[in-house]
Amino acid sequence: MKTLQSTLLLFLFVPLIKPAPPSQQDSRIIYDYGTDNLEETFFSQDYEDKYLDGKSTKEKETMIIVPDEKSFQLQKDESITPLPPKKENDEMPTCLLCVCLSGSVYCEEVDIDAVPPLPKESAYLYARFNKIKKLTAKDFADIPNLRRLDFTGNLIEDIEDGTFSKLSLLEELTLAENQLLKLPVLPPKLTLFNAKYNKIKSRGIKANTFKKLNNLSFLYLDHNALESVPLNLPESLRVIHLQFNNITSITDDTFCKANDTSYIRDRIEEIRLEGNPIILGKHPNSFICLKRLPVGSYI
């Protein structure tokens, strides 16, 4: 009887337990697998992008920023080139402080108190309105091509006699508005010499200072303390400015030749003597060789 009941129960439950169709079961399995795998793929990719790549980049940066000691030393040795030894009279500082342009050096109003080292090719130096007090032979010893020097408006009191001795090409020398009491030996090829507005007295000019300057055309010694006209002025002079000094006398040999009445000094175009305590009309024979009378007081 029990066997029969068990058999009946078996037949009742068997129809209820049916396996899913193979296609549906396979589809569900594939679908579930595919979804899980897709999510893992996205997560894995995102993780690599955010973390692995970042880590890799960081490692690369670390390698660049923090090299090993040997690598760092190698880079240091290769990147740093030792500077050449500094030469005496280095040109660079002067051309930073001043303006160097095609042989000309402009050092105007830069408060220098001495002549700066000049490029060897310098031909023109303009050092106006500074605080230079002295000129020495060393200042121009290695600059033989200088043709023009202008020291207007400095505080120059003293110039060594050999300062211009090696400047055989110098043509123009301006020392106006300084504190000079005497003149140095001048270079032989000067065409212009300007020392106006100083404190020069006659005893500060040697008898032969201008005698051999056969190219000198322009001489400016006005506004000084001269008591007489300088001696032995060269025949080449065209303009002589001696106004506003303390000149009190002129002789027949000052501009002319007392023993040669036929002598004519035809190159002189202008002589200025105004502002001196002298009456030019009292010295008529002193100007007979001139084409034009000097500017000054005659009465």
CSV table of C-alpha atoms in Angstrom, one decimal:
chain,number,residue,atom,x,y,z
A,1,MET,CA,0.0,0.0,0.0
A,2,LYS,CA,2.8,2.4,1.0
A,3,THR,CA,4.7,1.6,-2.2
A,4,LEU,CA,1.7,2.5,-4.2
A,5,GLN,CA,1.4,5.9,-2.5
A,6,SER,CA,5.0,6.7,-3.1
A,7,THR,CA,4.7,5.9,-6.7
A,8,LEU,CA,1.7,8.2,-7.0
A,9,LEU,CA,3.5,11.1,-5.3
A,10,LEU,CA,6.4,10.7,-7.7
A,11,PHE,CA,4.2,10.8,-10.7
A,12,LEU,CA,2.4,14.0,-9.3
A,13,PHE,CA,5.6,16.0,-8.7
A,14,VAL,CA,7.7,15.0,-11.8
A,15,PRO,CA,5.6,17.0,-14.3
A,16,LEU,CA,6.1,20.1,-12.2
A,17,ILE,CA,9.9,20.0,-12.3
A,18,LYS,CA,10.8,20.8,-15.9
A,19,PRO,CA,14.2,22.1,-16.9
A,20,ALA,CA,14.3,25.3,-18.7
A,21,PRO,CA,14.6,25.2,-22.5
A,22,PRO,CA,18.2,24.9,-23.5
A,23,SER,CA,18.1,28.0,-25.6
A,24,GLN,CA,16.6,30.2,-22.7
A,25,GLN,CA,19.0,28.8,-20.1
A,26,ASP,CA,22.0,29.3,-22.4
A,27,SER,CA,20.8,32.8,-23.2
A,28,ARG,CA,20.4,33.8,-19.5
A,29,ILE,CA,23.8,32.4,-18.7
A,30,ILE,CA,25.4,34.2,-21.6
A,31,TYR,CA,23.5,37.4,-20.8
A,32,ASP,CA,24.5,37.3,-17.1
A,33,TYR,CA,28.1,36.6,-17.9
A,34,GLY,CA,28.2,39.2,-20.6
A,35,THR,CA,26.8,41.9,-18.2
A,36,ASP,CA,29.2,41.0,-15.4
A,37,ASN,CA,32.1,41.0,-17.7
A,38,LEU,CA,31.2,44.3,-19.2
A,39,GLU,CA,30.9,45.9,-15.8
A,40,GLU,CA,34.3,44.5,-14.9
A,41,THR,CA,35.7,45.8,-18.2
A,42,PHE,CA,34.5,49.3,-17.6
A,43,PHE,CA,35.6,49.2,-14.0
A,44,SER,CA,39.0,47.8,-15.0
A,45,GLN,CA,39.5,50.5,-17.7
A,46,ASP,CA,38.4,53.3,-15.4
A,47,TYR,CA,40.7,52.0,-12.7
A,48,GLU,CA,43.6,51.9,-15.1
A,49,ASP,CA,42.9,55.4,-16.4
A,50,LYS,CA,42.5,56.9,-13.0
A,51,TYR,CA,45.0,55.0,-11.0
A,52,LEU,CA,47.4,52.9,-13.0
A,53,ASP,CA,48.1,55.6,-15.6
A,54,GLY,CA,48.4,58.2,-12.8
A,55,LYS,CA,50.8,56.0,-11.0
A,56,SER,CA,52.8,55.4,-14.2
A,57,THR,CA,52.9,59.2,-14.9
A,58,LYS,CA,53.9,59.9,-11.3
A,59,GLU,CA,56.7,57.3,-11.6
A,60,LYS,CA,57.9,59.0,-14.8
A,61,GLU,CA,57.8,62.4,-13.3
A,62,THR,CA,59.7,61.1,-10.3
A,63,MET,CA,62.4,59.7,-12.6
A,64,ILE,CA,62.8,63.1,-14.2
A,65,ILE,CA,62.7,65.2,-11.1
A,66,VAL,CA,64.7,63.0,-8.8
A,67,PRO,CA,67.4,61.4,-10.9
A,68,ASP,CA,70.0,59.2,-9.4
A,69,GLU,CA,73.2,60.8,-8.1
A,70,LYS,CA,75.3,59.8,-11.1
A,71,SER,CA,72.7,61.1,-13.6
A,72,PHE,CA,72.4,64.4,-11.8
A,73,GLN,CA,76.2,64.8,-11.7
A,74,LEU,CA,76.4,64.0,-15.4
A,75,GLN,CA,73.7,66.6,-16.2
A,76,LYS,CA,75.4,69.1,-14.0
A,77,ASP,CA,78.8,68.6,-15.7
A,78,GLU,CA,77.3,68.8,-19.2
A,79,SER,CA,75.1,71.9,-18.5
A,80,ILE,CA,77.5,74.1,-16.6
A,81,THR,CA,80.3,75.5,-18.8
A,82,PRO,CA,83.1,77.2,-16.8
A,83,LEU,CA,83.3,81.0,-17.5
A,84,PRO,CA,86.5,82.2,-19.1
A,85,PRO,CA,88.9,84.1,-16.8
A,86,LYS,CA,88.1,87.8,-16.6
A,87,LYS,CA,90.5,89.9,-18.5
A,88,GLU,CA,92.0,93.1,-17.3
A,89,ASN,CA,90.1,96.2,-18.7
A,90,ASP,CA,87.1,94.0,-19.6
A,91,GLU,CA,85.0,95.8,-22.2
A,92,MET,CA,81.6,94.5,-21.1
A,93,PRO,CA,81.0,96.7,-18.0
A,94,THR,CA,81.7,99.9,-19.9
A,95,CYS,CA,79.3,99.1,-22.7
A,96,LEU,CA,76.6,98.2,-20.2
A,97,LEU,CA,77.1,101.4,-18.3
A,98,CYS,CA,77.6,103.5,-21.4
A,99,VAL,CA,76.5,103.3,-25.0
A,100,CYS,CA,79.0,101.8,-27.4
A,101,LEU,CA,78.2,102.3,-31.1
A,102,SER,CA,80.4,101.9,-34.1
A,103,GLY,CA,83.6,103.1,-32.5
A,104,SER,CA,81.9,105.8,-30.4
A,105,VAL,CA,81.5,105.5,-26.6
A,106,TYR,CA,78.8,107.7,-24.9
A,107,CYS,CA,79.3,108.0,-21.1
A,108,GLU,CA,77.3,111.1,-20.5
A,109,GLU,CA,75.8,111.8,-17.1
A,110,VAL,CA,76.5,108.4,-15.6
A,111,ASP,CA,78.3,109.7,-12.5
A,112,ILE,CA,81.6,108.0,-13.2
A,113,ASP,CA,84.7,109.4,-11.4
A,114,ALA,CA,87.3,108.0,-13.7
A,115,VAL,CA,87.8,107.2,-17.3
A,116,PRO,CA,86.2,103.7,-17.8
A,117,PRO,CA,88.1,100.9,-19.7
A,118,LEU,CA,87.4,101.5,-23.4
A,119,PRO,CA,87.1,99.1,-26.3
A,120,LYS,CA,90.4,99.1,-28.2
A,121,GLU,CA,88.7,100.2,-31.4
A,122,SER,CA,87.2,103.3,-29.8
A,123,ALA,CA,87.7,106.5,-31.9
A,124,TYR,CA,85.3,108.9,-30.1
A,125,LEU,CA,84.7,109.2,-26.3
A,126,TYR,CA,82.0,111.5,-24.9
A,127,ALA,CA,82.3,111.6,-21.1
A,128,ARG,CA,80.4,114.8,-20.5
A,129,PHE,CA,78.9,115.9,-17.2
A,130,ASN,CA,80.3,113.3,-14.8
A,131,LYS,CA,82.6,113.4,-11.7
A,132,ILE,CA,86.0,112.7,-13.2
A,133,LYS,CA,88.7,114.5,-11.3
A,134,LYS,CA,91.9,113.3,-13.0
A,135,LEU,CA,93.2,112.1,-16.3
A,136,THR,CA,96.2,109.8,-16.4
A,137,ALA,CA,98.5,108.2,-19.0
A,138,LYS,CA,97.0,104.8,-18.3
A,139,ASP,CA,93.5,105.9,-19.3
A,140,PHE,CA,94.4,105.9,-23.0
A,141,ALA,CA,97.5,103.8,-23.2
A,142,ASP,CA,96.0,101.0,-25.2
A,143,ILE,CA,93.5,103.1,-27.3
A,144,PRO,CA,95.7,104.5,-30.1
A,145,ASN,CA,92.8,105.2,-32.6
A,146,LEU,CA,91.1,108.0,-30.6
A,147,ARG,CA,90.2,111.0,-32.6
A,148,ARG,CA,87.9,112.9,-30.3
A,149,LEU,CA,87.7,113.3,-26.5
A,150,ASP,CA,85.1,115.3,-24.8
A,151,PHE,CA,85.2,115.8,-21.0
A,152,THR,CA,82.9,118.8,-20.7
A,153,GLY,CA,81.4,119.4,-17.3
A,154,ASN,CA,83.5,117.2,-15.1
A,155,LEU,CA,85.7,118.0,-12.0
A,156,ILE,CA,89.1,117.6,-13.6
A,157,GLU,CA,91.8,119.3,-11.7
A,158,ASP,CA,94.9,117.5,-12.9
A,159,ILE,CA,96.1,115.9,-16.2
A,160,GLU,CA,99.4,114.1,-16.3
A,161,ASP,CA,101.8,115.3,-19.0
A,162,GLY,CA,101.9,111.9,-20.7
A,163,THR,CA,98.2,111.4,-20.8
A,164,PHE,CA,97.8,112.2,-24.5
A,165,SER,CA,101.4,111.4,-25.7
A,166,LYS,CA,100.4,108.2,-27.5
A,167,LEU,CA,97.3,109.6,-29.1
A,168,SER,CA,98.9,110.5,-32.4
A,169,LEU,CA,95.5,110.6,-34.3
A,170,LEU,CA,93.7,112.8,-31.8
A,171,GLU,CA,92.1,115.8,-33.5
A,172,GLU,CA,89.6,117.2,-31.1
A,173,LEU,CA,90.1,117.6,-27.3
A,174,THR,CA,87.4,119.3,-25.2
A,175,LEU,CA,88.1,120.0,-21.5
A,176,ALA,CA,85.5,122.7,-21.0
A,177,GLU,CA,83.8,123.4,-17.7
A,178,ASN,CA,86.3,121.8,-15.4
A,179,GLN,CA,88.7,122.9,-12.6
A,180,LEU,CA,92.0,123.0,-14.5
A,181,LEU,CA,94.8,125.4,-13.4
A,182,LYS,CA,97.2,124.4,-16.1
A,183,LEU,CA,97.4,122.7,-19.5
A,184,PRO,CA,99.2,119.4,-20.2
A,185,VAL,CA,101.4,118.5,-23.2
A,186,LEU,CA,99.0,118.4,-26.2
A,187,PRO,CA,99.0,115.8,-29.0
A,188,PRO,CA,100.5,117.1,-32.3
A,189,LYS,CA,97.6,116.7,-34.7
A,190,LEU,CA,95.0,118.6,-32.8
A,191,THR,CA,92.6,120.7,-34.9
A,192,LEU,CA,90.4,121.8,-32.0
A,193,PHE,CA,91.3,122.5,-28.4
A,194,ASN,CA,88.6,123.7,-26.0
A,195,ALA,CA,89.4,124.5,-22.4
A,196,LYS,CA,86.9,127.3,-21.7
A,197,TYR,CA,85.3,127.8,-18.3
A,198,ASN,CA,88.3,126.6,-16.2
A,199,LYS,CA,90.7,128.3,-13.8
A,200,ILE,CA,93.7,128.4,-16.1
A,201,LYS,CA,96.3,131.2,-15.5
A,202,SER,CA,99.0,132.3,-17.8
A,203,ARG,CA,101.7,130.5,-15.7
A,204,GLY,CA,99.8,127.3,-16.3
A,205,ILE,CA,100.5,127.4,-20.0
A,206,LYS,CA,104.1,126.6,-21.1
A,207,ALA,CA,105.7,128.8,-23.8
A,208,ASN,CA,105.7,126.0,-26.4
A,209,THR,CA,102.4,124.4,-25.6
A,210,PHE,CA,100.8,125.5,-28.9
A,211,LYS,CA,104.0,126.2,-31.0
A,212,LYS,CA,104.2,122.8,-32.8
A,213,LEU,CA,100.4,122.3,-33.3
A,214,ASN,CA,100.5,123.0,-37.0
A,215,ASN,CA,97.0,121.7,-37.6
A,216,LEU,CA,95.3,123.6,-34.8
A,217,SER,CA,92.4,125.7,-36.2
A,218,PHE,CA,90.1,126.4,-33.2
A,219,LEU,CA,91.3,127.5,-29.8
A,220,TYR,CA,88.9,128.2,-27.0
A,221,LEU,CA,90.3,129.5,-23.8
A,222,ASP,CA,87.6,132.0,-22.8
A,223,HIS,CA,86.3,132.3,-19.3
A,224,ASN,CA,89.5,131.5,-17.5
A,225,ALA,CA,92.1,133.5,-15.5
A,226,LEU,CA,94.7,134.3,-18.1
A,227,GLU,CA,96.7,137.5,-17.7
A,228,SER,CA,98.1,137.5,-21.2
A,229,VAL,CA,97.6,136.0,-24.6
A,230,PRO,CA,99.4,132.6,-24.9
A,231,LEU,CA,102.7,132.7,-26.7
A,232,ASN,CA,103.7,131.1,-30.0
A,233,LEU,CA,100.2,130.6,-31.4
A,234,PRO,CA,100.5,128.6,-34.6
A,235,GLU,CA,99.8,130.0,-38.1
A,236,SER,CA,97.1,127.5,-38.7
A,237,LEU,CA,94.6,129.2,-36.3
A,238,ARG,CA,91.3,130.4,-37.6
A,239,VAL,CA,89.4,131.1,-34.4
A,240,ILE,CA,90.8,132.3,-31.1
A,241,HIS,CA,88.5,132.8,-28.1
A,242,LEU,CA,90.1,134.6,-25.2
A,243,GLN,CA,87.1,136.6,-23.9
A,244,PHE,CA,86.4,137.1,-20.2
A,245,ASN,CA,89.9,136.5,-18.8
A,246,ASN,CA,92.2,139.0,-17.0
A,247,ILE,CA,94.3,139.9,-20.0
A,248,THR,CA,95.8,143.4,-19.4
A,249,SER,CA,98.4,143.7,-22.2
A,250,ILE,CA,99.1,142.8,-25.8
A,251,THR,CA,102.4,143.3,-27.7
A,252,ASP,CA,103.2,143.8,-31.3
A,253,ASP,CA,104.3,140.2,-31.5
A,254,THR,CA,101.2,138.7,-29.9
A,255,PHE,CA,99.5,138.1,-33.3
A,256,CYS,CA,101.8,139.8,-35.8
A,257,LYS,CA,105.6,140.2,-36.3
A,258,ALA,CA,107.0,143.4,-35.2
A,259,ASN,CA,110.0,143.2,-37.5
A,260,ASP,CA,108.0,142.3,-40.6
A,261,THR,CA,105.5,145.0,-41.6
A,262,SER,CA,104.6,143.0,-44.8
A,263,TYR,CA,103.5,139.9,-42.8
A,264,ILE,CA,99.8,139.1,-43.2
A,265,ARG,CA,98.1,136.5,-41.0
A,266,ASP,CA,95.3,135.7,-43.4
A,267,ARG,CA,93.9,132.5,-41.9
A,268,ILE,CA,92.5,134.1,-38.7
A,269,GLU,CA,88.8,134.7,-39.1
A,270,GLU,CA,87.9,135.6,-35.5
A,271,ILE,CA,89.6,136.8,-32.3
A,272,ARG,CA,87.5,137.6,-29.3
A,273,LEU,CA,88.9,139.6,-26.4
A,274,GLU,CA,85.8,141.3,-24.9
A,275,GLY,CA,85.4,141.1,-21.2
A,276,ASN,CA,89.1,141.6,-20.5
A,277,PRO,CA,90.5,144.7,-18.6
A,278,ILE,CA,92.3,146.0,-21.7
A,279,ILE,CA,91.7,148.8,-24.1
A,280,LEU,CA,92.5,147.5,-27.6
A,281,GLY,CA,92.6,150.9,-29.1
A,282,LYS,CA,95.9,151.6,-27.2
A,283,HIS,CA,97.7,148.9,-29.2
A,284,PRO,CA,97.0,149.7,-32.9
A,285,ASN,CA,100.2,148.0,-34.1
A,286,SER,CA,99.3,144.7,-32.6
A,287,PHE,CA,96.6,144.0,-35.3
A,288,ILE,CA,98.1,145.4,-38.5
A,289,CYS,CA,98.7,141.9,-39.9
A,290,LEU,CA,95.1,140.9,-39.4
A,291,LYS,CA,92.2,141.1,-41.9
A,292,ARG,CA,89.7,141.7,-39.1
A,293,LEU,CA,90.1,143.5,-35.9
A,294,PRO,CA,89.6,141.5,-32.7
A,295,VAL,CA,86.2,141.8,-30.9
A,296,GLY,CA,86.7,143.9,-27.7
A,297,SER,CA,86.8,147.3,-26.2
A,298,TYR,CA,88.7,150.0,-28.1
A,299,ILE,CA,88.0,153.1,-26.0
